[in-house]
Coordinates of C-alpha atoms in Angstrom, one line a residue:
Q145 CA 28.4 23.7 34.0
V146 CA 28.2 26.6 31.6
Q147 CA 30.1 29.8 32.1
L148 CA 28.8 33.0 30.6
V149 CA 30.7 36.3 30.1
E150 CA 29.0 39.4 28.9
S151 CA 30.8 42.3 27.2
G152 CA 29.9 45.4 25.2
G153 CA 28.1 47.6 27.7
G154 CA 28.8 51.3 28.0
S155 CA 27.4 54.7 28.0
V156 CA 25.5 56.2 25.0
Q157 CA 23.2 59.1 24.3
A158 CA 19.5 58.5 23.6
G159 CA 19.0 57.3 20.0
G160 CA 22.4 55.5 20.0
S161 CA 23.3 51.9 19.6
L162 CA 25.2 49.2 21.5
R163 CA 25.9 45.6 20.8
L164 CA 26.2 43.2 23.8
S165 CA 28.0 39.9 23.5
C166 CA 27.7 36.8 25.7
A167 CA 30.4 34.1 25.3
A168 CA 29.6 30.7 26.6
S169 CA 32.1 28.1 27.7
G170 CA 32.0 24.7 29.4
R171 CA 29.2 22.2 28.6
T172 CA 27.9 24.3 25.8
S173 CA 26.6 21.2 23.9
S174 CA 23.8 21.0 26.5
M175 CA 22.5 24.5 25.9
Y176 CA 19.0 24.9 24.5
A177 CA 18.2 28.6 24.8
M178 CA 19.9 31.8 25.6
G179 CA 18.2 34.8 27.1
W180 CA 18.9 38.5 27.9
F181 CA 17.5 40.1 31.0
R182 CA 18.1 43.5 32.6
Q183 CA 17.8 45.0 36.0
A184 CA 17.5 48.7 36.7
P185 CA 18.2 50.1 40.2
G186 CA 15.4 49.5 42.5
K187 CA 13.5 47.3 40.0
D188 CA 13.1 43.6 39.5
R189 CA 15.0 41.8 36.8
E190 CA 13.0 41.8 33.6
F191 CA 13.0 39.7 30.5
V192 CA 14.4 41.3 27.3
A193 CA 14.8 38.6 24.6
F194 CA 15.6 35.0 24.1
C195 CA 16.6 32.7 21.3
T196 CA 17.1 29.0 20.8
W197 CA 20.4 27.5 19.7
G198 CA 19.0 25.0 17.2
G199 CA 16.0 26.4 15.5
G200 CA 16.9 30.0 15.9
S201 CA 13.5 31.0 17.4
T202 CA 13.4 34.4 19.0
Y203 CA 11.1 36.3 21.3
Y204 CA 11.2 39.9 22.6
A205 CA 9.7 41.9 25.4
D206 CA 7.2 44.4 24.1
S207 CA 9.4 47.3 25.3
V208 CA 12.3 46.4 23.0
R209 CA 10.6 44.7 20.1
G210 CA 11.6 46.5 16.9
R211 CA 14.6 48.1 18.5
F212 CA 16.7 45.2 19.8
T213 CA 17.8 42.1 17.9
I214 CA 19.1 38.9 19.5
S215 CA 21.3 36.7 17.3
R216 CA 23.7 33.8 17.8
D217 CA 26.9 32.4 16.4
N218 CA 26.9 28.7 17.1
A219 CA 30.5 28.2 16.0
K220 CA 31.6 30.8 18.6
N221 CA 29.1 29.8 21.3
T222 CA 28.2 33.5 21.4
V223 CA 24.9 35.3 21.6
Y224 CA 24.5 39.0 20.7
L225 CA 22.0 41.7 21.6
Q226 CA 22.0 44.5 19.1
M227 CA 20.4 47.5 20.7
N228 CA 19.3 50.4 18.5
S229 CA 17.3 53.6 19.2
L230 CA 18.3 53.4 22.9
K231 CA 16.2 55.2 25.4
P232 CA 17.1 56.4 28.9
E233 CA 14.7 53.8 30.3
D234 CA 16.9 51.1 28.8
T235 CA 19.5 51.9 31.4
A236 CA 20.2 48.8 33.4
V237 CA 22.6 46.0 34.1
Y238 CA 22.1 43.5 31.3
Y239 CA 22.6 39.8 32.0
C240 CA 22.7 36.8 29.7
A241 CA 21.4 33.5 30.8
S242 CA 21.5 29.9 29.5
S243 CA 19.0 27.2 29.8
N244 CA 19.4 23.5 29.0
V245 CA 15.7 22.9 29.1
Y246 CA 13.4 25.7 27.8
G247 CA 14.4 29.2 28.6
G248 CA 11.4 31.4 28.0
T249 CA 10.6 34.8 29.5
A250 CA 11.0 34.0 33.2
A251 CA 14.3 34.2 35.0
H252 CA 13.7 30.9 36.8
G253 CA 13.8 29.1 33.5
Y254 CA 17.5 29.6 33.2
E255 CA 20.2 27.7 35.1
Y256 CA 23.3 29.7 34.3
W257 CA 23.9 33.5 34.5
G258 CA 26.6 35.9 33.5
Q259 CA 28.0 38.6 35.8
G260 CA 26.2 41.4 33.9
T261 CA 27.3 44.5 32.0
Q262 CA 26.2 48.0 32.6
V263 CA 24.3 50.0 29.9
T264 CA 23.7 53.6 30.6
V265 CA 21.6 55.8 28.2
S266 CA 21.6 59.5 28.8
S267 CA 19.0 61.9 27.5

C-alpha cells in the first residue's frame, strides 16, 4: 500500500502561482510513476501531469503545458506541481496519484490516490 498526502492548495488571483506537494509513504519502493489530476465542480476528473520516478520523464496536458511543472524529490518521496500564470479555469480539487505499473494520462492507470487539495483562482 502507498499513502499519498497533498498540500499547498489555496486561493490566488489570476496570474499568481502555487506549488502543490504530494508526500508518499508506505511501499514507496514499488512506485513507478506519479500523476496529478484535477476535478472542477460538475466536471470529470482530468489529467494534468505525470512523471516517472526513475527516468524523470514528464508529460503535461495541453491546457497546462508551459505553465505547470511537475518535479520529484526521490529522497523525500515527494512530487511537486509548480503552477504559474494561474487562470480561473484552473480552479479545481487537485489530486495526486501513484502507479506501480505505468501511470499515463488516464485515471484508471493509477492505483493509489490522495485526498485532494483545493485550488481556487479568482479573476
